[in-house]
Short mmCIF file of C-alpha atoms and ligand atoms in Angstrom, two decimals:
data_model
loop_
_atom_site.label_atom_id
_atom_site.label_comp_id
_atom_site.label_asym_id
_atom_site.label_seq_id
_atom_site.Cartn_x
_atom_site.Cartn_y
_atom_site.Cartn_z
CA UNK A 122 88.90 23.55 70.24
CA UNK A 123 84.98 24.05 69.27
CA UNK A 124 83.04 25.47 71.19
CA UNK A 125 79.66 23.85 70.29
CA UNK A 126 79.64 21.31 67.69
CA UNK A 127 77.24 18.23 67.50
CA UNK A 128 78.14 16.06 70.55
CA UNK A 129 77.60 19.18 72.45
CA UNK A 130 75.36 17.36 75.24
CA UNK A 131 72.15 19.31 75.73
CA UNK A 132 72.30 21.46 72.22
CA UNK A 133 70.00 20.77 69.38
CA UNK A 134 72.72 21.26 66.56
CA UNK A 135 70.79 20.44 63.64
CA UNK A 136 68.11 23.62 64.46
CA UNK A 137 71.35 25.96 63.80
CA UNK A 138 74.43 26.03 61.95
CA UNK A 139 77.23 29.02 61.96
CA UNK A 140 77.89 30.99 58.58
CA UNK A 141 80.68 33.84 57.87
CA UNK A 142 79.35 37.32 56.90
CA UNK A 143 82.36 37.50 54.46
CA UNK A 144 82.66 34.25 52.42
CA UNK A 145 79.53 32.71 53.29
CA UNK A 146 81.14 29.34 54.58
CA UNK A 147 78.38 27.58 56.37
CA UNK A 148 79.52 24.90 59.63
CA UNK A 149 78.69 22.87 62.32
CA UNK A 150 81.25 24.51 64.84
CA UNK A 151 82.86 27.48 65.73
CA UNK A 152 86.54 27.90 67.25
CA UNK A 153 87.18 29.86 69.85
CA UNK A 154 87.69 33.26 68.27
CA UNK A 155 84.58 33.08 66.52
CA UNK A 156 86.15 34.01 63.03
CA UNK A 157 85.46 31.76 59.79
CA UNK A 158 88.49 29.19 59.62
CA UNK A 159 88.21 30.33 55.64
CA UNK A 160 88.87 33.73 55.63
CA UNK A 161 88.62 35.36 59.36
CA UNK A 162 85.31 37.27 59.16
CA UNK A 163 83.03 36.92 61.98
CA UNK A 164 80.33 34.44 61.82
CA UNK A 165 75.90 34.73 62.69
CA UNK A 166 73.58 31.89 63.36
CA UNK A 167 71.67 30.92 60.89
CA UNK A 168 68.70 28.25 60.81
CA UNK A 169 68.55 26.00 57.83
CA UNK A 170 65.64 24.63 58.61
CA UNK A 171 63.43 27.42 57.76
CA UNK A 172 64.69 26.81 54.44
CA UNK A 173 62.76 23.35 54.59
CA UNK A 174 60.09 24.28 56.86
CA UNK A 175 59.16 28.36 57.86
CA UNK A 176 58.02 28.59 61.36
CA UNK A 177 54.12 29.97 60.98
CA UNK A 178 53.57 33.63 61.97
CA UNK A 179 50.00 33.48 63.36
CA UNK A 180 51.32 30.27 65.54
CA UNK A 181 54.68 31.90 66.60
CA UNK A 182 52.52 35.20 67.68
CA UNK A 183 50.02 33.12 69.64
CA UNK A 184 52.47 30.68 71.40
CA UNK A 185 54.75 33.91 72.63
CA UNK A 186 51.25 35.59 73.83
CA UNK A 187 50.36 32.28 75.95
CA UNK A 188 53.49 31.51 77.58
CA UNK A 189 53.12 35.28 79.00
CA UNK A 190 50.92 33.33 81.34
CA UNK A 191 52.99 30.63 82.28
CA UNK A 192 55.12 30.71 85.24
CA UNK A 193 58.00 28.22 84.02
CA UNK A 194 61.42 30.56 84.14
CA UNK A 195 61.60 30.10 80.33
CA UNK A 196 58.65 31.73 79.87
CA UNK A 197 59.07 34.56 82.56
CA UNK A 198 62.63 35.80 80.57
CA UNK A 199 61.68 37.89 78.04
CA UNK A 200 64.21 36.80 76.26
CA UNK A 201 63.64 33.33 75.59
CA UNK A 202 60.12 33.48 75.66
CA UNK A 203 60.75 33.80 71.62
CA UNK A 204 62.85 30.78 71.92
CA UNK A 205 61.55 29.45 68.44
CA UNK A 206 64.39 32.17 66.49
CA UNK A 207 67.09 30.94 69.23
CA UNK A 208 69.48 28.70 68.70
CA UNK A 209 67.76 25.72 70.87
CA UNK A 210 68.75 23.74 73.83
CA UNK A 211 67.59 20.11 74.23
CA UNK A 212 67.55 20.40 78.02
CA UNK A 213 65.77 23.78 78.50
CA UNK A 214 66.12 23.57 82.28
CA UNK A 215 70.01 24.43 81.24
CA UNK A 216 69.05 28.04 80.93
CA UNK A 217 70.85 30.79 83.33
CA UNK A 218 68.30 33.22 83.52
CA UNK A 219 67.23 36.91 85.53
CA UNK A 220 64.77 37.08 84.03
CA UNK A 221 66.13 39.43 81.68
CA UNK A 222 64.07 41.35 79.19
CA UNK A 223 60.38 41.81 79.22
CA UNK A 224 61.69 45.89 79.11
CA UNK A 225 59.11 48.64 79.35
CA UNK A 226 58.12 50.94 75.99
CA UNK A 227 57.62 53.91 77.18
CA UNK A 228 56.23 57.46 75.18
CA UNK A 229 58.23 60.30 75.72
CA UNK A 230 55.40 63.12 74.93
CA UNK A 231 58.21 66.03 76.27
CA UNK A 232 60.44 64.91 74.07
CA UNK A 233 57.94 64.25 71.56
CA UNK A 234 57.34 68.24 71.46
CA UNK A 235 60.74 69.06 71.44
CA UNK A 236 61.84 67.05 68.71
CA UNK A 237 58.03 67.67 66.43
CA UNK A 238 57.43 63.88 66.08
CA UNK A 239 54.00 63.09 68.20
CA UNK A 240 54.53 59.36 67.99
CA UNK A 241 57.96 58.94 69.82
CA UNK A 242 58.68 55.93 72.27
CA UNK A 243 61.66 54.77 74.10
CA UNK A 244 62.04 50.74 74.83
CA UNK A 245 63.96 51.27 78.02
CA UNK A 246 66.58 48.22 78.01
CA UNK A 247 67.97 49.64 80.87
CA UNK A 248 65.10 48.19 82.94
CA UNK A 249 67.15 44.96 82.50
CA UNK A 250 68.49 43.41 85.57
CA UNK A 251 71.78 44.11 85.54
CA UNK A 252 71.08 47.63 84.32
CA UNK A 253 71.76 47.02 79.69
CA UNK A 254 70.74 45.81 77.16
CA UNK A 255 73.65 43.35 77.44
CA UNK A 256 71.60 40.84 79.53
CA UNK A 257 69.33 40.23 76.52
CA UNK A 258 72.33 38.49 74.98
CA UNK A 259 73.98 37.35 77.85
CA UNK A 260 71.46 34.72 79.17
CA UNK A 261 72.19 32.93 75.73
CA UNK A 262 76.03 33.04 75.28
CA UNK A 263 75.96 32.23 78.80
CA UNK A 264 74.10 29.37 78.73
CA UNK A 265 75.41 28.06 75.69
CA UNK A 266 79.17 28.39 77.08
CA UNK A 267 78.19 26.46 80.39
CA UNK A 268 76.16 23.48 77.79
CA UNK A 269 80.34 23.60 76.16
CA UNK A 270 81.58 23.01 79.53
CA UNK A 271 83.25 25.90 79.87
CA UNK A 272 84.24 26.83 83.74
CA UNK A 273 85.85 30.09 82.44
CA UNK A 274 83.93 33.00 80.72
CA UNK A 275 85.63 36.41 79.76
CA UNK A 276 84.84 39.87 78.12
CA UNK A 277 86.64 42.72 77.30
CA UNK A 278 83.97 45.93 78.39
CA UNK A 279 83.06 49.63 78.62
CA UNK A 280 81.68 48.61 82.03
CA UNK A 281 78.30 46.82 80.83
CA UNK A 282 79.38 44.07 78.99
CA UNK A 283 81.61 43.10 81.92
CA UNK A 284 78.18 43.63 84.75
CA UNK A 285 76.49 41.39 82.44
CA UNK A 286 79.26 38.78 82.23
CA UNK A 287 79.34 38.64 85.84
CA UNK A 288 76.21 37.96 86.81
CA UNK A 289 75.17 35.42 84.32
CA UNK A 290 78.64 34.00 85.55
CA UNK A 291 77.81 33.67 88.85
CA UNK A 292 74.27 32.40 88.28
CA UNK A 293 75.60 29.75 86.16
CA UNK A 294 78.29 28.95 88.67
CA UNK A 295 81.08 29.76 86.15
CA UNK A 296 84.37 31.91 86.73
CA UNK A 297 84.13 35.49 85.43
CA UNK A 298 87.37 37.38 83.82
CA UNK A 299 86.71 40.98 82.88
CA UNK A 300 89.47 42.91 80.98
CA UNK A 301 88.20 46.82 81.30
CA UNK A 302 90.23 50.11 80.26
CA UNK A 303 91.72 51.33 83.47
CA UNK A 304 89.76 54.87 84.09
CA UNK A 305 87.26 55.09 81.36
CA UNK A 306 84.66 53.14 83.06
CA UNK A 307 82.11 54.26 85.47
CA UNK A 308 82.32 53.29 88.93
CA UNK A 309 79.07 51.75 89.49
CA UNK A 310 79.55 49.37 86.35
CA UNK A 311 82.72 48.75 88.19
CA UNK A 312 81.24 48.05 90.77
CA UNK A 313 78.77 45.43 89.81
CA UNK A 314 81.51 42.99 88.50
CA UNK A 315 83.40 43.11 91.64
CA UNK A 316 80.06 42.68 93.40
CA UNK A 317 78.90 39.69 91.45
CA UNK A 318 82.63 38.03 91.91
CA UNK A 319 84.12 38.56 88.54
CA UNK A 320 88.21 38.33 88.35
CA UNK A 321 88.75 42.20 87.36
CA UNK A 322 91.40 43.61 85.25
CA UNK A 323 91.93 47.16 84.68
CA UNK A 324 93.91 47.22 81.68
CA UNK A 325 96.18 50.47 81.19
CA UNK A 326 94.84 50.78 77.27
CA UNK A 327 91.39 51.48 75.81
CA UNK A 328 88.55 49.34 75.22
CA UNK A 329 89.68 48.05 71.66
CA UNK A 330 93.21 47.31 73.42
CA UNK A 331 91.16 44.99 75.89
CA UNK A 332 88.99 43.09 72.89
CA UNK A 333 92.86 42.60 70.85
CA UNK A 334 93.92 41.00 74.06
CA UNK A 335 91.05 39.01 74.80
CA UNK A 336 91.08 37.94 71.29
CA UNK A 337 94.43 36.80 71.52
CA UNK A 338 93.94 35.16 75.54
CA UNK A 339 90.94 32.93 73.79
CA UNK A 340 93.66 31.20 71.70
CA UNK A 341 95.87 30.24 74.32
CA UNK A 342 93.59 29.66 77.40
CA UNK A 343 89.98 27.75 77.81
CA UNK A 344 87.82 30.69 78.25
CA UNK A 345 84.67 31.69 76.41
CA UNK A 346 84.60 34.71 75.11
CA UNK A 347 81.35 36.42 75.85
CA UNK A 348 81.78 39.80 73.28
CA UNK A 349 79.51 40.63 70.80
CA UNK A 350 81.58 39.12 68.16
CA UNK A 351 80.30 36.05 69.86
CA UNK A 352 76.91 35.53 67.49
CA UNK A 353 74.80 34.12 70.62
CA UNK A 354 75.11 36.98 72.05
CA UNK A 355 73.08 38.78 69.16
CA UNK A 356 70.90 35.91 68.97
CA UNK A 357 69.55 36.94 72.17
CA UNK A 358 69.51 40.73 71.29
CA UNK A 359 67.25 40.31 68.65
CA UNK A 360 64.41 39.63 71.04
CA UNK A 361 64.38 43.17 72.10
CA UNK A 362 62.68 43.83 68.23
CA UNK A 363 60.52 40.69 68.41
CA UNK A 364 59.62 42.48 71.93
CA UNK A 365 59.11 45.66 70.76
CA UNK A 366 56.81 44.45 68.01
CA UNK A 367 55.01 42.72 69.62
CA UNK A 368 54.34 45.77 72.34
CA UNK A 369 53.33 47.96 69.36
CA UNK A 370 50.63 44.62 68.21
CA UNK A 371 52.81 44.15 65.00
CA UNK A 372 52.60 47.83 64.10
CA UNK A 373 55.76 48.12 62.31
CA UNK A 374 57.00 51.80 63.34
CA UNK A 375 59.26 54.25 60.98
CA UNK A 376 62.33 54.22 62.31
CA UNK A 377 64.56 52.79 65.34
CA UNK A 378 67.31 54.74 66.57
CA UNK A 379 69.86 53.14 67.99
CA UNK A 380 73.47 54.13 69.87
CA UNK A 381 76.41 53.02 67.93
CA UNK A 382 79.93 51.19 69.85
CA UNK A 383 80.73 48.05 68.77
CA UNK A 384 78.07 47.79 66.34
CA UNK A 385 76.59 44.51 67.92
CA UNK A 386 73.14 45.38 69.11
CA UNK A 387 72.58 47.88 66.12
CA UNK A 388 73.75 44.45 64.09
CA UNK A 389 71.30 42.21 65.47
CA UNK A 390 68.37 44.60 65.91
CA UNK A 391 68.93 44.72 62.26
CA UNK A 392 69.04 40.69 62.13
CA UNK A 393 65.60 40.70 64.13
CA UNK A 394 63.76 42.87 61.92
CA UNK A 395 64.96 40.84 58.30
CA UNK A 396 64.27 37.29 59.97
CA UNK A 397 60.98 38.93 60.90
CA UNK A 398 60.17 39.96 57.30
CA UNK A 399 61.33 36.86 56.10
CA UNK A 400 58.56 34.93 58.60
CA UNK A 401 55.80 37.08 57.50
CA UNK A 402 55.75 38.44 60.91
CA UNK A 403 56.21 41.88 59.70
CA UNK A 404 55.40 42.96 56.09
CA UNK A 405 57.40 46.00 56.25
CA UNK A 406 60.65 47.06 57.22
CA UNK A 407 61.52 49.66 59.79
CA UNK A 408 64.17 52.17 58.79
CA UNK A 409 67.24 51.51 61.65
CA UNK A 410 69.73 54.03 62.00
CA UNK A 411 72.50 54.60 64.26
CA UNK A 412 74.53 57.36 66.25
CA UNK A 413 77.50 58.04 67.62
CA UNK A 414 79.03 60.27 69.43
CA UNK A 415 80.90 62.40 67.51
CA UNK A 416 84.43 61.46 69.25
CA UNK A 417 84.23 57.93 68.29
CA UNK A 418 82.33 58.19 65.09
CA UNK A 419 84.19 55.29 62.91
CA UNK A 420 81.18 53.95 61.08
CA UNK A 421 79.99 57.51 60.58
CA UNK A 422 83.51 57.59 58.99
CA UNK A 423 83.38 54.18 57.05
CA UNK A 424 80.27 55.01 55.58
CA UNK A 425 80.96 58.58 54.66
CA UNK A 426 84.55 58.54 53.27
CA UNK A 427 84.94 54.78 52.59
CA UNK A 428 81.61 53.90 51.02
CA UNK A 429 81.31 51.15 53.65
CA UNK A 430 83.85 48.67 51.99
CA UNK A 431 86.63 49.03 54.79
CA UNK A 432 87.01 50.11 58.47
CA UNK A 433 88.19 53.09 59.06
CA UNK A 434 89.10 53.11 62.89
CA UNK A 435 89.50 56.45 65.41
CA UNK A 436 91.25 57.20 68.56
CA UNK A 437 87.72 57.27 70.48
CA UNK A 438 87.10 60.00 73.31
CA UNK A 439 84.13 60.67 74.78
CA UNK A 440 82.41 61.33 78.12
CA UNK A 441 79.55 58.55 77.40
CA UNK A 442 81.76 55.95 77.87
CA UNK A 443 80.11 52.84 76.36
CA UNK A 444 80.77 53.87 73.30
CA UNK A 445 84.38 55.05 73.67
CA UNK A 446 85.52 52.29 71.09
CA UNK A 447 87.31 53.17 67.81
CA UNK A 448 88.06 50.11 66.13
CA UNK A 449 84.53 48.08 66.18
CA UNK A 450 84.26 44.73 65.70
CA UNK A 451 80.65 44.36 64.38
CA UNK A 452 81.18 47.47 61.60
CA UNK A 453 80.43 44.94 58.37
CA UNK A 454 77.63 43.66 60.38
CA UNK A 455 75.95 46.99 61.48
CA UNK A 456 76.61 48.86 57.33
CA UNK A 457 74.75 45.52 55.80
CA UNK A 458 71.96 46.42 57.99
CA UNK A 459 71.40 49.89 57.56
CA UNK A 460 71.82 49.47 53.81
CA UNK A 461 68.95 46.94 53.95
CA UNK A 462 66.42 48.79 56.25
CA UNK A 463 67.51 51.78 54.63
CA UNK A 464 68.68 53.60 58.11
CA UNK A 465 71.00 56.60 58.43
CA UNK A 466 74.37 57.03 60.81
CA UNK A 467 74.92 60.25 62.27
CA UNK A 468 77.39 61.80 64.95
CA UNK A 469 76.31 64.12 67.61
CA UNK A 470 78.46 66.07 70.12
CA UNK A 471 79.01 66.09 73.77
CA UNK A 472 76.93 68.58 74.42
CA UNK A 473 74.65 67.78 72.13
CA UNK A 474 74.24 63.91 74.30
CA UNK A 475 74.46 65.79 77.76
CA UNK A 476 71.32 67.99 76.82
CA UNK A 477 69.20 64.76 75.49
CA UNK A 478 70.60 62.96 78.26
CA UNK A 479 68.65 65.58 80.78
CA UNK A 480 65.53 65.84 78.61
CA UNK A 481 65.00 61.98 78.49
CA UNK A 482 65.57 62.38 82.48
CA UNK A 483 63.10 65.32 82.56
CA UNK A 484 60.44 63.15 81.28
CA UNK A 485 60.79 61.26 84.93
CA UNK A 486 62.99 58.19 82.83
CA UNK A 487 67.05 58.90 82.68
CA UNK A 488 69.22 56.73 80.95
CA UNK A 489 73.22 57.07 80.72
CA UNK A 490 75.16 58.90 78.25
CA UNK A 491 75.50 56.81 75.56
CA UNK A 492 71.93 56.05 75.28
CA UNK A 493 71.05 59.41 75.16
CA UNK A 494 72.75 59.94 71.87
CA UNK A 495 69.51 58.64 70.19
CA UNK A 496 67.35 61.97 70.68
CA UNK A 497 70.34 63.53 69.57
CA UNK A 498 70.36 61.77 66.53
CA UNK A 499 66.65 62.20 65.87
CA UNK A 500 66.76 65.84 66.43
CA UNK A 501 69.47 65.85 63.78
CA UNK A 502 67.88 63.86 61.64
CA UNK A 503 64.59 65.72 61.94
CA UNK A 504 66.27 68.83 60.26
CA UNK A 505 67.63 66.77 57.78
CA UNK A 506 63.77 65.53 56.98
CA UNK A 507 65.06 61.92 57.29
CA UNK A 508 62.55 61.53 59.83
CA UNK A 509 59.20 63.44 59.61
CA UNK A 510 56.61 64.66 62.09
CA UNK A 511 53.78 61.70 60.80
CA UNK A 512 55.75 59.21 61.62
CA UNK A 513 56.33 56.64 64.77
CA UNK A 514 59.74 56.72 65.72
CA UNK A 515 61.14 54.29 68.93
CA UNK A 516 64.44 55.11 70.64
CA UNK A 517 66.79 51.88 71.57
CA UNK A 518 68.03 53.49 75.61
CA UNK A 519 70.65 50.91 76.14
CA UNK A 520 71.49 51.93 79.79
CA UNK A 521 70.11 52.85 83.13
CA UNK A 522 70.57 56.20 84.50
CA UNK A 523 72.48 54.91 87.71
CA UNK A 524 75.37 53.37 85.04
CA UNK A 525 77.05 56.44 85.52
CA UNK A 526 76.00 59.19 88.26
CA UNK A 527 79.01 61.30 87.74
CA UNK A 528 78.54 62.54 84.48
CA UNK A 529 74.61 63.10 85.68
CA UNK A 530 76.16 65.24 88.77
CA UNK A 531 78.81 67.02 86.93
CA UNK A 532 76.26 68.51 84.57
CA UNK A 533 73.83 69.59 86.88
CA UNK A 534 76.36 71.38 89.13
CA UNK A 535 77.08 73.20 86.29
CA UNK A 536 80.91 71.31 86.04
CA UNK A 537 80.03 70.52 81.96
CA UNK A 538 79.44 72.72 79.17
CA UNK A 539 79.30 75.98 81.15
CA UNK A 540 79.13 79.23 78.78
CA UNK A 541 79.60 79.13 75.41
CA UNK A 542 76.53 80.23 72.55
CA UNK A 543 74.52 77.27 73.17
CA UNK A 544 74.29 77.50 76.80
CA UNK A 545 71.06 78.64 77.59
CA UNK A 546 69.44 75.74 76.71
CA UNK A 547 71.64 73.29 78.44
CA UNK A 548 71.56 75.88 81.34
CA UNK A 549 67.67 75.55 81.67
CA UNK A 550 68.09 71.50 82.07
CA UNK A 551 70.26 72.03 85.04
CA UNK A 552 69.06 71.38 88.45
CA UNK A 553 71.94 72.05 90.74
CA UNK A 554 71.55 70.42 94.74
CA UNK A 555 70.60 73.34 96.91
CA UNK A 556 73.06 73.34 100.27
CA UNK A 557 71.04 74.90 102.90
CA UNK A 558 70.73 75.35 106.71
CA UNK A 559 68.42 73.32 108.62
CA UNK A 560 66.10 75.44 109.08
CA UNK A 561 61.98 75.15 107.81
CA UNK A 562 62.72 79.10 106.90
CA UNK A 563 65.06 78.02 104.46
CA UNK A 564 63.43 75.41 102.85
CA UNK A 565 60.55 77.41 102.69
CA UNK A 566 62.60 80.04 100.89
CA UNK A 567 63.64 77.84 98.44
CA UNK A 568 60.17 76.38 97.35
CA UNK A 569 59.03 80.49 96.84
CA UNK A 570 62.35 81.01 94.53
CA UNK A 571 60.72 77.95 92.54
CA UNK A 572 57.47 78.52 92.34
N1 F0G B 20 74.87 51.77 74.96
C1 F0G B 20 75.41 51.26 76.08
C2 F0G B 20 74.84 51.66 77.39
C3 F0G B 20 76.50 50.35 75.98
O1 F0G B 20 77.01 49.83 77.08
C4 F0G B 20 77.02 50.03 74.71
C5 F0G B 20 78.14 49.12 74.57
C6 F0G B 20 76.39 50.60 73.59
C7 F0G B 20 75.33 51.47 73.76
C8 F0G B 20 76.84 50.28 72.22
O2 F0G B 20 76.40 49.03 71.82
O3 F0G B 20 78.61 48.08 71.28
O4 F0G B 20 76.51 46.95 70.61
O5 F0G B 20 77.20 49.07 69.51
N2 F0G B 20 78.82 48.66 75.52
C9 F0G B 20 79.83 47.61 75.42
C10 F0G B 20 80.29 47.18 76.79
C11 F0G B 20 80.86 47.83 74.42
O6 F0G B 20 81.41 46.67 76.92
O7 F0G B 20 79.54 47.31 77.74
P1 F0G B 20 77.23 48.21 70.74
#
């Protein structure tokens, strides 16, 4: 079955075709696993028609500036308000939309001083609506499976994925299966998918045990798989570059830091910045790089001891659960780009994320574990002079700080990381909940001690 081929009603087909990363086999259609019928490697988007005809930079720049002021729902999602490097609907009242990006960049002076790089900013995708970065590409797959006619959508999730999923789902009036590892997911992500109506299975594996099966499901049912290795999906998270450019007024920054799981987003943040060399909208590139925790570090791994050519997987464990994944599916996709932008990969540990994790909240932001791995990183690569204190440097936060409230609690009661050498400094981050009497003497008390 293919999913979107040219009698596809409401898809312009000729403004995109579908070409493998590994044998280069260009098409008109995609089946349902979204692996080249050639030689199984996953397939991008590509648009042959800039071959023919470039789309201008100046006029691309001022059309996204004007429709800023337009109140049409297209126009209001950040997303595809840069609908000209989407794959394009005919019909563009088909869009499901929350109005999803349009995500604040925000400096981070405190952690600016800690980490000796003045010019350090964090675009906050956790300001999306369903909490990650996910809804960037989720509007798109979303509406592009309902345009197929699909009444079924499906993901296999560390928890954000699956929100996404849901609510795009249910805004699109489509069914909602979510295939999640039974235990490592936080509640409130678990939450949001039962909330928003999702069919929810905890699976008694991991998170790469839930992607084999839904790989294998897609064959045999009609769902729409709504992973990453489904290229609309990165199609739409390449906006959060265009975005971010376009926030800094085309100032192409240093580097972009970026956590590491599947390897989607750092895959088609990477696809964002060449397409916008390639249109002239930037002259330079930015250097991406991307972290991982150090528990679930495969492409650390691939790139260090394998030179990139093949995956080698782990058995992933970590507390920031998003990126518990060991065996991911977007690894070829994520080394091409950080060989092209020339971007480094680099594992940090768990106490190492907990500690960013509390300075990022300290400067009145928060994000969730996983996200938190990127001042990590830059600390790291700081010392290593990969990054250098003259130059602008923008953390990717992937995740709001309510995606996971018990790791947030358990490390300011003091339940993570007590003792140990490095202590002090994760010590002074903590700020335990003070039990008290009701009394005004008390309180009182309490504000002297702190004063
Ligand atoms: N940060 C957060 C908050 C995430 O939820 C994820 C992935 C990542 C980073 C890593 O991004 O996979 O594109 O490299 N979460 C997926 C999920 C796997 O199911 O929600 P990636």
């Amino acid at each position: 079955m293919s999913l979107v081929s040219s009698s596809t009603p409401g898809v312009r087909q000729e403004n995109f075709r579908f070409r493998c990363i590994g044998c280069g086999d260009l098409s008109d259609a995609a089946s349902q696993d979204f692996r080249c019928g050639r030689c199984g490697d996953l397939l991008e988007i590509t648009y042959p028609t800039w071959n023919e005809k470039k789309p201008d930079a100046a006029t691309l720049k001022s059309a996204w500036q004007k429709r800023r002021l337009s109140s049409s729902p297209i126009d209001l999602s950040g997303v595809w308000r840069y609908r000209d490097l989407l794959p394009a609907l005919d019909d563009e009242q088909q869009v499901i939309t929350l109005r999803e990006g349009n995500t604040p960049l925000y400096e981070l002076p405190q952690c600016a001083r800690l980490t000796s790089v003045p010019r350090l900013f964090a675009k906050h995708q956790g300001m999306n609506p369903t909490g990650s970065f996910k809804d960037a590409g989720m509007t798109v797959a979303a509406t592009f499976a309902r345009c197929a006619g699909f009444r079924w959508v499906a993901c296999a999730s560390t928890g954000n994925t699956s929100a996404s999923m849901a609510a795009y789902a249910a805004r699109g009036g489509m069914r909602g299966l979510v295939l999640v590892p039974e235990g490592k997911i936080s509640w409130s992500k678990l939450s949001q998918a039962l909330d928003y109506g999702a069919v929810t299975c905890q699976l008694r594996t991991d998170f790469d045990g839930c992607l084999k099966l839904l790989q294998e499901l897609v064959r045999k049912a009609p769902v729409y798989q709504l992973n990453s290795i489904n290229p609309f999906r990165l199609e739409g998270q390449k906006t959060l570059a265009i975005e971010l450019l376009e926030q800094l007024d085309w100032q192409v920054p240093d580097h972009i830091i970026v956590p590491g799981g599947n390897l989607g987003n750092s895959s088609a943040i990477g696809k964002a910045l060449l397409e916008m060399r390639e249109l002239e909208l930037i002259s330079r590139l930015p250097k991406l790089s991307v972290i991982q925790a150090e528990g679930a570090n495969a492409l650390v791994r691939t790139l260090r001891e394998a030179g990139g050519k093949r995956l080698i997987s782990v058995p992933p464990e970590t507390r920031a659960t998003a990126i518990r994944i060991g065996n991911p599916a977007s690894w070829k996709k994520a080394a091409h780009v950080l060989e092209a932008t020339g971007g480094a990969c680099e594992q940090v540990t768990e106490r190492e994320i907990a500690q960013a994790k509390a300075e990022i909240g300290a400067e009145g932001i928060g994000c969730e574990p996983a996200s938190a791995v990127t001042l990590a990183g830059l600390k790291k690569l700081v010392k290593q002079g990969f990054v250098t204190r003259d130059q602008t440097v923008v953390l990717v936060l992937t995740g709001n700080l309510l995606k996971d409230p018990d790791f947030t609690i358990d490390f300011h009661r003091g339940e993570m990381f007590g003792g140990g050498p490095e202590s002090g400094a994760v010590d002074s981050l903590r700020h335990p909940p003070i039990v008290l009497d009701a009394s005004l003497d008390a309180v009182m008390r309490t504000l002297e001690r702190f004063n």
